[in-house]
PDB file of C-alpha atoms in Angstrom:
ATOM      1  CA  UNK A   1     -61.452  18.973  -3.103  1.00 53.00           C
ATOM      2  CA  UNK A   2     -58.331  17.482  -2.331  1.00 55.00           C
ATOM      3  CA  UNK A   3     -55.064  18.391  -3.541  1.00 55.00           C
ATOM      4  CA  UNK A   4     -52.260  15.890  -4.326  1.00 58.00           C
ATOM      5  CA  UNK A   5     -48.403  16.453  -4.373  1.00 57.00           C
ATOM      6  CA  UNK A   6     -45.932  15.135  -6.587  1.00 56.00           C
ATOM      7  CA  UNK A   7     -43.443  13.499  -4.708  1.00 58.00           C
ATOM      8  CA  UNK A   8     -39.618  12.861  -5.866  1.00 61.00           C
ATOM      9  CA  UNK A   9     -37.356  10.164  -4.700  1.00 63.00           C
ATOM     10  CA  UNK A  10     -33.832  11.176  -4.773  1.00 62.00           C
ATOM     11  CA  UNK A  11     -31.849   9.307  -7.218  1.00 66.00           C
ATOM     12  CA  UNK A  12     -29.516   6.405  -5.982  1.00 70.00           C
ATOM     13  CA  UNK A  13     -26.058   7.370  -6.578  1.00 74.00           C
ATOM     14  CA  UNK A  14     -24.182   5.042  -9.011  1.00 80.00           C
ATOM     15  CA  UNK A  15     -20.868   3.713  -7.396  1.00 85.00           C
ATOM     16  CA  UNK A  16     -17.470   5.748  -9.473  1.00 92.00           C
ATOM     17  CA  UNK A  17     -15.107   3.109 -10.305  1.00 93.00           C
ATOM     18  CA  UNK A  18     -13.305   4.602  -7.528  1.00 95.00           C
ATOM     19  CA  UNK A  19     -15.643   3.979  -5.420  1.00 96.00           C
ATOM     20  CA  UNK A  20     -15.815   0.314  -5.654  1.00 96.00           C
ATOM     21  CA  UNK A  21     -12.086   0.031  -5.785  1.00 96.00           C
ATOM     22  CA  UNK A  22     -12.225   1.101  -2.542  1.00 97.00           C
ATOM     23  CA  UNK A  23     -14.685  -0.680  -1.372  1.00 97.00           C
ATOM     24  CA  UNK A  24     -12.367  -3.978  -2.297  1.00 97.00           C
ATOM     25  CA  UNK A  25      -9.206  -2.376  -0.892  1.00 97.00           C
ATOM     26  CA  UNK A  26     -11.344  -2.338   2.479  1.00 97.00           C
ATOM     27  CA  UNK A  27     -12.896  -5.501   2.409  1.00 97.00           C
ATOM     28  CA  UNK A  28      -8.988  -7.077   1.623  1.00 96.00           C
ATOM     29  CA  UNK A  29      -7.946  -4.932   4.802  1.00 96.00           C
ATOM     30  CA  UNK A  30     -10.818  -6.423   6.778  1.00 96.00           C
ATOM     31  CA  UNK A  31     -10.283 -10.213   6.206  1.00 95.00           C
ATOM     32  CA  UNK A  32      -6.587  -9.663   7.627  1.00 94.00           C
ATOM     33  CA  UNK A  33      -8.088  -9.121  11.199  1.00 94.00           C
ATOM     34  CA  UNK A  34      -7.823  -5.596  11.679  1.00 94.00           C
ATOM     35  CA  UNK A  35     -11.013  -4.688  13.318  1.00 95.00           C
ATOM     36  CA  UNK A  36     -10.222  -7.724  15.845  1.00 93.00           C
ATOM     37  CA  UNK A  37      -6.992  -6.556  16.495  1.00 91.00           C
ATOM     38  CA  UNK A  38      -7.932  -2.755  17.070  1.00 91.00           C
ATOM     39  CA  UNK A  39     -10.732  -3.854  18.773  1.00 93.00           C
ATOM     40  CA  UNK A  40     -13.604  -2.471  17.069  1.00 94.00           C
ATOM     41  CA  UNK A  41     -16.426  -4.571  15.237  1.00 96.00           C
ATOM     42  CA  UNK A  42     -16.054  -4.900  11.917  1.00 96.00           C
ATOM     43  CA  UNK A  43     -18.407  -2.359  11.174  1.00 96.00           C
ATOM     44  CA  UNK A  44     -16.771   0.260  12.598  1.00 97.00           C
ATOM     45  CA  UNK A  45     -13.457  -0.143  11.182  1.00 96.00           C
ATOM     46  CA  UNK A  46     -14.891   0.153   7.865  1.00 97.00           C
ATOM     47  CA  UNK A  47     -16.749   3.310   9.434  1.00 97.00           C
ATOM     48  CA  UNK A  48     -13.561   4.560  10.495  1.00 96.00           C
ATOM     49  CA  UNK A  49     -11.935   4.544   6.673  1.00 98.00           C
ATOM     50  CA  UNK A  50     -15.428   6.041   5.404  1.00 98.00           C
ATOM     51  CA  UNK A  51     -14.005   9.413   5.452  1.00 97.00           C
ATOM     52  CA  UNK A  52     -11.425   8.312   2.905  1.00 98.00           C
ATOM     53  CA  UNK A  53     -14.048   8.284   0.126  1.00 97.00           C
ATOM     54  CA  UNK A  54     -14.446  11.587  -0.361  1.00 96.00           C
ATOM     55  CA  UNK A  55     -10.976  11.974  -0.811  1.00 97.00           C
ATOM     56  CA  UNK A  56     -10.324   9.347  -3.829  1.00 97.00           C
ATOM     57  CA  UNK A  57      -8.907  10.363  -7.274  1.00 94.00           C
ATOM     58  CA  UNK A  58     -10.642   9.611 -10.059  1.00 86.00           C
ATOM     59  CA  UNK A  59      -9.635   6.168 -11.503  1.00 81.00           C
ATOM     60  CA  UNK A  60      -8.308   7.006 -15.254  1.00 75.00           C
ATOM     61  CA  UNK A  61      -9.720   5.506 -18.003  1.00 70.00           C
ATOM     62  CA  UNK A  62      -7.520   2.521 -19.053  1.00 67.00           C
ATOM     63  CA  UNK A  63      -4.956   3.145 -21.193  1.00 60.00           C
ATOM     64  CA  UNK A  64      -0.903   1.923 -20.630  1.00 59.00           C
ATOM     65  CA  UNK A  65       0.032   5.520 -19.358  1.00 61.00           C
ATOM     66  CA  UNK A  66      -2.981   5.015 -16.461  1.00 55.00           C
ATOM     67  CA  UNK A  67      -1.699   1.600 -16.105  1.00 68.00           C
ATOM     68  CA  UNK A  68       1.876   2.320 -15.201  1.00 78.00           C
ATOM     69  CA  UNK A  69       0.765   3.346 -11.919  1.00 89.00           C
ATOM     70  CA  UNK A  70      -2.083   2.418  -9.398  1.00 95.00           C
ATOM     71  CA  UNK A  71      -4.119   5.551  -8.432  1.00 96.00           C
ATOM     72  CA  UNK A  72      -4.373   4.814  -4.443  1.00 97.00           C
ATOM     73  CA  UNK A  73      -4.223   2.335  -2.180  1.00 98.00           C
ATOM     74  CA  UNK A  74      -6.217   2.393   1.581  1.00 98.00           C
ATOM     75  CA  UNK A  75      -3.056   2.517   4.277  1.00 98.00           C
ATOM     76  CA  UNK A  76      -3.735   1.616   7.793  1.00 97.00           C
ATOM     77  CA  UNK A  77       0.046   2.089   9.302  1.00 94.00           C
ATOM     78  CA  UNK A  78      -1.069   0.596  12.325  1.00 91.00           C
ATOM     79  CA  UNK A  79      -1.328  -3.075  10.937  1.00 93.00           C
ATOM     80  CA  UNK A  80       1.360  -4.975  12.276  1.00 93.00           C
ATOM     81  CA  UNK A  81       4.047  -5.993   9.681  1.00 93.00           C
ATOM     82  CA  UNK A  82       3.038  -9.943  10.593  1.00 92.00           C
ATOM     83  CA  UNK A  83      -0.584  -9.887  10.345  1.00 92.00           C
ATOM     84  CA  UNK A  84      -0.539  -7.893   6.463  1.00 94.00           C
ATOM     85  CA  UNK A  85       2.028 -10.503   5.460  1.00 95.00           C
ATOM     86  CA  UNK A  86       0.058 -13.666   6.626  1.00 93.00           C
ATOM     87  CA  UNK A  87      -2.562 -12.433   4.759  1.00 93.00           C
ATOM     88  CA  UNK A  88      -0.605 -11.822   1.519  1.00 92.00           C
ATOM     89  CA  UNK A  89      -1.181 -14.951  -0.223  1.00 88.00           C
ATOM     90  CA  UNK A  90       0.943 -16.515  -3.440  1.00 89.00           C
ATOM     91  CA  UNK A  91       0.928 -19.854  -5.234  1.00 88.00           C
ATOM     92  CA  UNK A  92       3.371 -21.316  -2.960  1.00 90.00           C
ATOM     93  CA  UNK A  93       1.543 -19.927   0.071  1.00 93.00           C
ATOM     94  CA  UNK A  94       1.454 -16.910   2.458  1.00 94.00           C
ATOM     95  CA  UNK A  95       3.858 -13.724   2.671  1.00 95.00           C
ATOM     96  CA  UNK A  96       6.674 -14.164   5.518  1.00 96.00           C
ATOM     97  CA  UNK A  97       9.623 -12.260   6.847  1.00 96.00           C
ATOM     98  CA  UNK A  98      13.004 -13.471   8.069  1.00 93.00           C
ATOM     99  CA  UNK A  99      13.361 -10.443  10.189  1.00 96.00           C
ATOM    100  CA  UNK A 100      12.843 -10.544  13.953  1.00 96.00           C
ATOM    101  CA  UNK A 101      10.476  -8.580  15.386  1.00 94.00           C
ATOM    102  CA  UNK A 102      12.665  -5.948  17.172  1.00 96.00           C
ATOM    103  CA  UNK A 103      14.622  -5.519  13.955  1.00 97.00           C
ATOM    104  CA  UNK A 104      11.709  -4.861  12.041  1.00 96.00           C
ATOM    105  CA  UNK A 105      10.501  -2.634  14.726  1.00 95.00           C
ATOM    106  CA  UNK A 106      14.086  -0.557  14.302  1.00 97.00           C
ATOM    107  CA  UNK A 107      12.780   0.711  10.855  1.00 97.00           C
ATOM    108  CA  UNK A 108      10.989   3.769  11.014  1.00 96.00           C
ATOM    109  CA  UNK A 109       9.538   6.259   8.554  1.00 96.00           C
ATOM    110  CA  UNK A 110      12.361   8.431   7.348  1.00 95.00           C
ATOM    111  CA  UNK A 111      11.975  11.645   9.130  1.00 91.00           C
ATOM    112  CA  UNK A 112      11.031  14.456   6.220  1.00 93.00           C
ATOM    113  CA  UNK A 113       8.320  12.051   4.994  1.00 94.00           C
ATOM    114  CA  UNK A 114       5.079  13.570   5.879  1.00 89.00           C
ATOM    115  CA  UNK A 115       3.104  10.228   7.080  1.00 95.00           C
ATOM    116  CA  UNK A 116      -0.163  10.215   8.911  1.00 96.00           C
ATOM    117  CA  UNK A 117      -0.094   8.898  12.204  1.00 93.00           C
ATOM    118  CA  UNK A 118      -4.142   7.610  11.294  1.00 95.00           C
ATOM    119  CA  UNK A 119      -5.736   5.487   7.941  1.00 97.00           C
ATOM    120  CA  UNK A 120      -4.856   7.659   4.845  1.00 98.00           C
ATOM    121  CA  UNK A 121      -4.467   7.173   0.819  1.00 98.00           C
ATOM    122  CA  UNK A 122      -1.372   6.619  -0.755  1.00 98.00           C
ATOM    123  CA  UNK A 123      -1.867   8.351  -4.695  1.00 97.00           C
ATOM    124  CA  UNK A 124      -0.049   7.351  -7.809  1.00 97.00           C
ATOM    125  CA  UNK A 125       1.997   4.540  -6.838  1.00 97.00           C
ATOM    126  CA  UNK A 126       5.154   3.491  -8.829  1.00 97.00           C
ATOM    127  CA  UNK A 127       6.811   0.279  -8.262  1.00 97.00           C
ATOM    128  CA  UNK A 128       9.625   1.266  -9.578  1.00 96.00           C
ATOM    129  CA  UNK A 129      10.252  -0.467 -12.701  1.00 96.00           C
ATOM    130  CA  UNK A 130      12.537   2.528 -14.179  1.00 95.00           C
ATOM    131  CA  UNK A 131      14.751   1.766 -11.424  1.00 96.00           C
ATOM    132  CA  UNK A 132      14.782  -2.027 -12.082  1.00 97.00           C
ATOM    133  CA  UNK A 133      19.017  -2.517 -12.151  1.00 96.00           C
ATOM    134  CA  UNK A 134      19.548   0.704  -9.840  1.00 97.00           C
ATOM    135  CA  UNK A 135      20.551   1.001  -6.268  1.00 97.00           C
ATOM    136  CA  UNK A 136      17.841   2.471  -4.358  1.00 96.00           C
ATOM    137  CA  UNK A 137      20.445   4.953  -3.067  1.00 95.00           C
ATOM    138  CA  UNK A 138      21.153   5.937  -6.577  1.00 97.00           C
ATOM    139  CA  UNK A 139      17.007   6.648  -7.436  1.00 97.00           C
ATOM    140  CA  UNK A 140      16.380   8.609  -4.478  1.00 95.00           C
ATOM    141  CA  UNK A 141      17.278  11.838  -6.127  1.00 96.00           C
ATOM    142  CA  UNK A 142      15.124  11.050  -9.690  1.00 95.00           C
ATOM    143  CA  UNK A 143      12.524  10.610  -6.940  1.00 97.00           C
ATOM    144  CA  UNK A 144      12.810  12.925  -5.151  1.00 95.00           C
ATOM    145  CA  UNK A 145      13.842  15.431  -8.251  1.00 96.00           C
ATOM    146  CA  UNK A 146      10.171  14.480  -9.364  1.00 96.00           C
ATOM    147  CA  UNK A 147       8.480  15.280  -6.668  1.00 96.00           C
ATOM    148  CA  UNK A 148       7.436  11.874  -5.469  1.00 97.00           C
ATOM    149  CA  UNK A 149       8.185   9.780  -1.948  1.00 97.00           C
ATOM    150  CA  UNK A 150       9.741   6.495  -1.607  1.00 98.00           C
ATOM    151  CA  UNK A 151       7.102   4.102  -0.055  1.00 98.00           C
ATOM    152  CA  UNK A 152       7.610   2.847   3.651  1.00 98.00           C
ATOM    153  CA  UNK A 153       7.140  -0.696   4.800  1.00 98.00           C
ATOM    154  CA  UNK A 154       3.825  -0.176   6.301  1.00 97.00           C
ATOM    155  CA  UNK A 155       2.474   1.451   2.418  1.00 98.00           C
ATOM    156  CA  UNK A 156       4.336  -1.465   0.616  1.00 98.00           C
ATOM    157  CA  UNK A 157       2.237  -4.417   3.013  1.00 97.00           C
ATOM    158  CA  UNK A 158      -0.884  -2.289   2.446  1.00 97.00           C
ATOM    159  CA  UNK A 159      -0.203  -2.332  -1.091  1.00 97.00           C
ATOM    160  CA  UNK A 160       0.915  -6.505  -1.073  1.00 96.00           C
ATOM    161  CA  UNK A 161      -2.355  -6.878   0.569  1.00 96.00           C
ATOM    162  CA  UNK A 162      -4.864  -5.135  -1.354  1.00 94.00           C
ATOM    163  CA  UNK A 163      -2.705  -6.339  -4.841  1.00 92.00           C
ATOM    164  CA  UNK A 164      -1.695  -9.319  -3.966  1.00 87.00           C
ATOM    165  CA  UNK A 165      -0.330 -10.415  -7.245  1.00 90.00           C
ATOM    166  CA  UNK A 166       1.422  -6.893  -7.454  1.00 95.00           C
ATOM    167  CA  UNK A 167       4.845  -8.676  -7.230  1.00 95.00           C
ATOM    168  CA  UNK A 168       4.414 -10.414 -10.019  1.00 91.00           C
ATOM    169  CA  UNK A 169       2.326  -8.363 -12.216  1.00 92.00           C
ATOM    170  CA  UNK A 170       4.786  -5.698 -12.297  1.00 95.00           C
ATOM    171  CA  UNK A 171       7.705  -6.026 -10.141  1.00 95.00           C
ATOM    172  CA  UNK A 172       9.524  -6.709  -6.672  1.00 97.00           C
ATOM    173  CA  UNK A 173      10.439  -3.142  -5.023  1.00 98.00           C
ATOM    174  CA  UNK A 174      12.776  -1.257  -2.155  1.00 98.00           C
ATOM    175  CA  UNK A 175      10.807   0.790   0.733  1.00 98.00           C
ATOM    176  CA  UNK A 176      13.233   3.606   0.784  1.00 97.00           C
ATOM    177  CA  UNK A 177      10.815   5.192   2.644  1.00 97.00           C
ATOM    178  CA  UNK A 178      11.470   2.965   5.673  1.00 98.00           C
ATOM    179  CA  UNK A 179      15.081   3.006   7.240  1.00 97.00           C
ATOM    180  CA  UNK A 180      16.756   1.831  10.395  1.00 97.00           C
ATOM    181  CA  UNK A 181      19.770   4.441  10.998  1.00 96.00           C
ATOM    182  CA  UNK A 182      22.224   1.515   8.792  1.00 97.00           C
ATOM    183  CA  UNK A 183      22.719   1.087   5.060  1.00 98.00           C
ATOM    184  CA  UNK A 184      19.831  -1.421   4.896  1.00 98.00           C
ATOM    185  CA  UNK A 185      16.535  -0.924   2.704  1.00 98.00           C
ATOM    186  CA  UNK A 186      14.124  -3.052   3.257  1.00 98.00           C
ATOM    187  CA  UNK A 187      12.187  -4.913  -0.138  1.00 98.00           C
ATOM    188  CA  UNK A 188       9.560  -6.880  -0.764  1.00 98.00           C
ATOM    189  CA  UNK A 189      10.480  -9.351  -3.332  1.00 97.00           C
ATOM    190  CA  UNK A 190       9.170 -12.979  -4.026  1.00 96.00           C
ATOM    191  CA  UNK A 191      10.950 -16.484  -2.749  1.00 95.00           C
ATOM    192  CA  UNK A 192      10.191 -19.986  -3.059  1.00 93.00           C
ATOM    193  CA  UNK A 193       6.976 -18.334  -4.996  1.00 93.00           C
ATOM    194  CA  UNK A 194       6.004 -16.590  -1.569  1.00 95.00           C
ATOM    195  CA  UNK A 195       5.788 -12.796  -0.456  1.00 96.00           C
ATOM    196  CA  UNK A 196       8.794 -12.063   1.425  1.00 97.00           C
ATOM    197  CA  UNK A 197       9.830  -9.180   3.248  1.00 98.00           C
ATOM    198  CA  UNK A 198      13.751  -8.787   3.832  1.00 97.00           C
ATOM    199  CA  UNK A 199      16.162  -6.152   3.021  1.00 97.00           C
ATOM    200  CA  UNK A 200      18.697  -5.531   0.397  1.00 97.00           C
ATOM    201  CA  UNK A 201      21.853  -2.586   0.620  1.00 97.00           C
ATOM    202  CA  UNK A 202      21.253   0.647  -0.180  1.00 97.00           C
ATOM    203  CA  UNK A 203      24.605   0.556  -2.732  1.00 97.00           C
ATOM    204  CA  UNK A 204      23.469  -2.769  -3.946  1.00 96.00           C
ATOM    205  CA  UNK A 205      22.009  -2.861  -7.531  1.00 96.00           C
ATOM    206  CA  UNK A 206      19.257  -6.123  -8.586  1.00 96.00           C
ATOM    207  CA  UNK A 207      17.841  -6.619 -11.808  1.00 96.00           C
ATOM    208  CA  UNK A 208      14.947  -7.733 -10.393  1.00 95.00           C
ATOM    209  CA  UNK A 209      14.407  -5.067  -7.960  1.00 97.00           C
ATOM    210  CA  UNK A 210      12.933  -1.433  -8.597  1.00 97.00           C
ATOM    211  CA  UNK A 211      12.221   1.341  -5.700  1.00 98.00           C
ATOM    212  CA  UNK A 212       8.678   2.017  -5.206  1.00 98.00           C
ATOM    213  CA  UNK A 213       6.828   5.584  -4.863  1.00 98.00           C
ATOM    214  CA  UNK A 214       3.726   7.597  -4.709  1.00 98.00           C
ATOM    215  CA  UNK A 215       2.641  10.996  -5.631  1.00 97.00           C
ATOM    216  CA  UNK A 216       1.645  12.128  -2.232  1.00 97.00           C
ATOM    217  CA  UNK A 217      -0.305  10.934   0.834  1.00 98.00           C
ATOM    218  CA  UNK A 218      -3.590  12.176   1.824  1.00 97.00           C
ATOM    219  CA  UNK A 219      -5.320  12.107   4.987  1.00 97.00           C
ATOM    220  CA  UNK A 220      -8.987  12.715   6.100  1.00 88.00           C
TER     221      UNK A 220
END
């Protein structure tokens, strides 16, 4: 007499909603020609964010306080400046910068900013529009009196990239996070109905023109 076993299949896991956010923050990431330029199949750069999963918030329920802010966006601070912006696309065509590359280059992370040197998540980002009319100089201490960071250049093109529309859905914004040892901040703002990348004063108020942050950073 033979005896039979019941036999379970493990349930499929349904994907979160953060889970397939993610998944289209690294597909956007992808089509810019990362993997090329690192040098890595496609594949594996997506392999090498995979670790980033099970790190994501939870994305909040809709509602306007969960919409003031985007929960996290995928940051590879690697990309070159160039490539993210050529890939930021706009109705009057792709993102550009009027800065030359060794001037660009000259802005760095500011110092006491805790930034991963590898991929990481940028949580709760502001764009700023509180500080819509305010030198970015001036809402550095609310900031920083809150608890938050300014955003650097390479978090703002990460963020341009994977919310491409971002500039005009809510607002263009400083990278206080980025300086160059001057009184410059650099901005993303749009012209001629494209992404730009420039710079703006750090005294110099704009209407127009809020000073991004996020929550925190967090790295695998």
């Amino acid at each position: 007499m033979s005896v039979q076993t019941a036999t379970t299949t493990a349930p499929i896991p349904v994907p979160t909603e953060a889970d397939l956010e993610f998944d289209r923050q690294v597909d956007a990431l992808a089509l810019t020609g990362l993997p090329a330029l690192l040098e890595v199949k496609d594949e594996c750069f997506r392999a090498m964010l995979e670790p980033l999963r099970d790190l994501l918030p939870p994305v909040p329920q809709p509602s306007a306080e969960a919409a003031a802010t985007i929960p996290f966006v995928v940051v590879v601070p690697e990309a070159p400046a160039g490539m993210l912006l050529s890939a930021a696309h706009a109705e009057g065509g792709e993102g550009f910068t009027t800065l030359a590359d060794d001037d660009l280059a000259r802005f760095r992370p500011l110092p006491e900013l805790v930034v991963p040197g590898g991929p990481y998540l940028l949580l709760d980002v502001d764009t700023g529009p509180d500080s819509l009319g305010v030198p970015p100089a001036a809402a550095l201490p609310s900031i920083s009196g809150a608890g938050r960071s300014p955003l650097t250049i390479a978090e703002g093109l990460a963020l341009l990239v994977t919310e491409p529309g971002v500039l005009r859905s809510r607002n263009c914004f400083s990278l206080l996070g980025s300086r160059a040892g001057d009184k410059r901040v650099p901005a993303l703002w749009v012209s001629n109905r494209r992404p730009r990348l420039g710079w703006c004063w750090q005294g110099a108020p704009h209407t127009w023109l809020g000073t991004a942050s996020c929550g925190g950073r967090r790295a695998a």
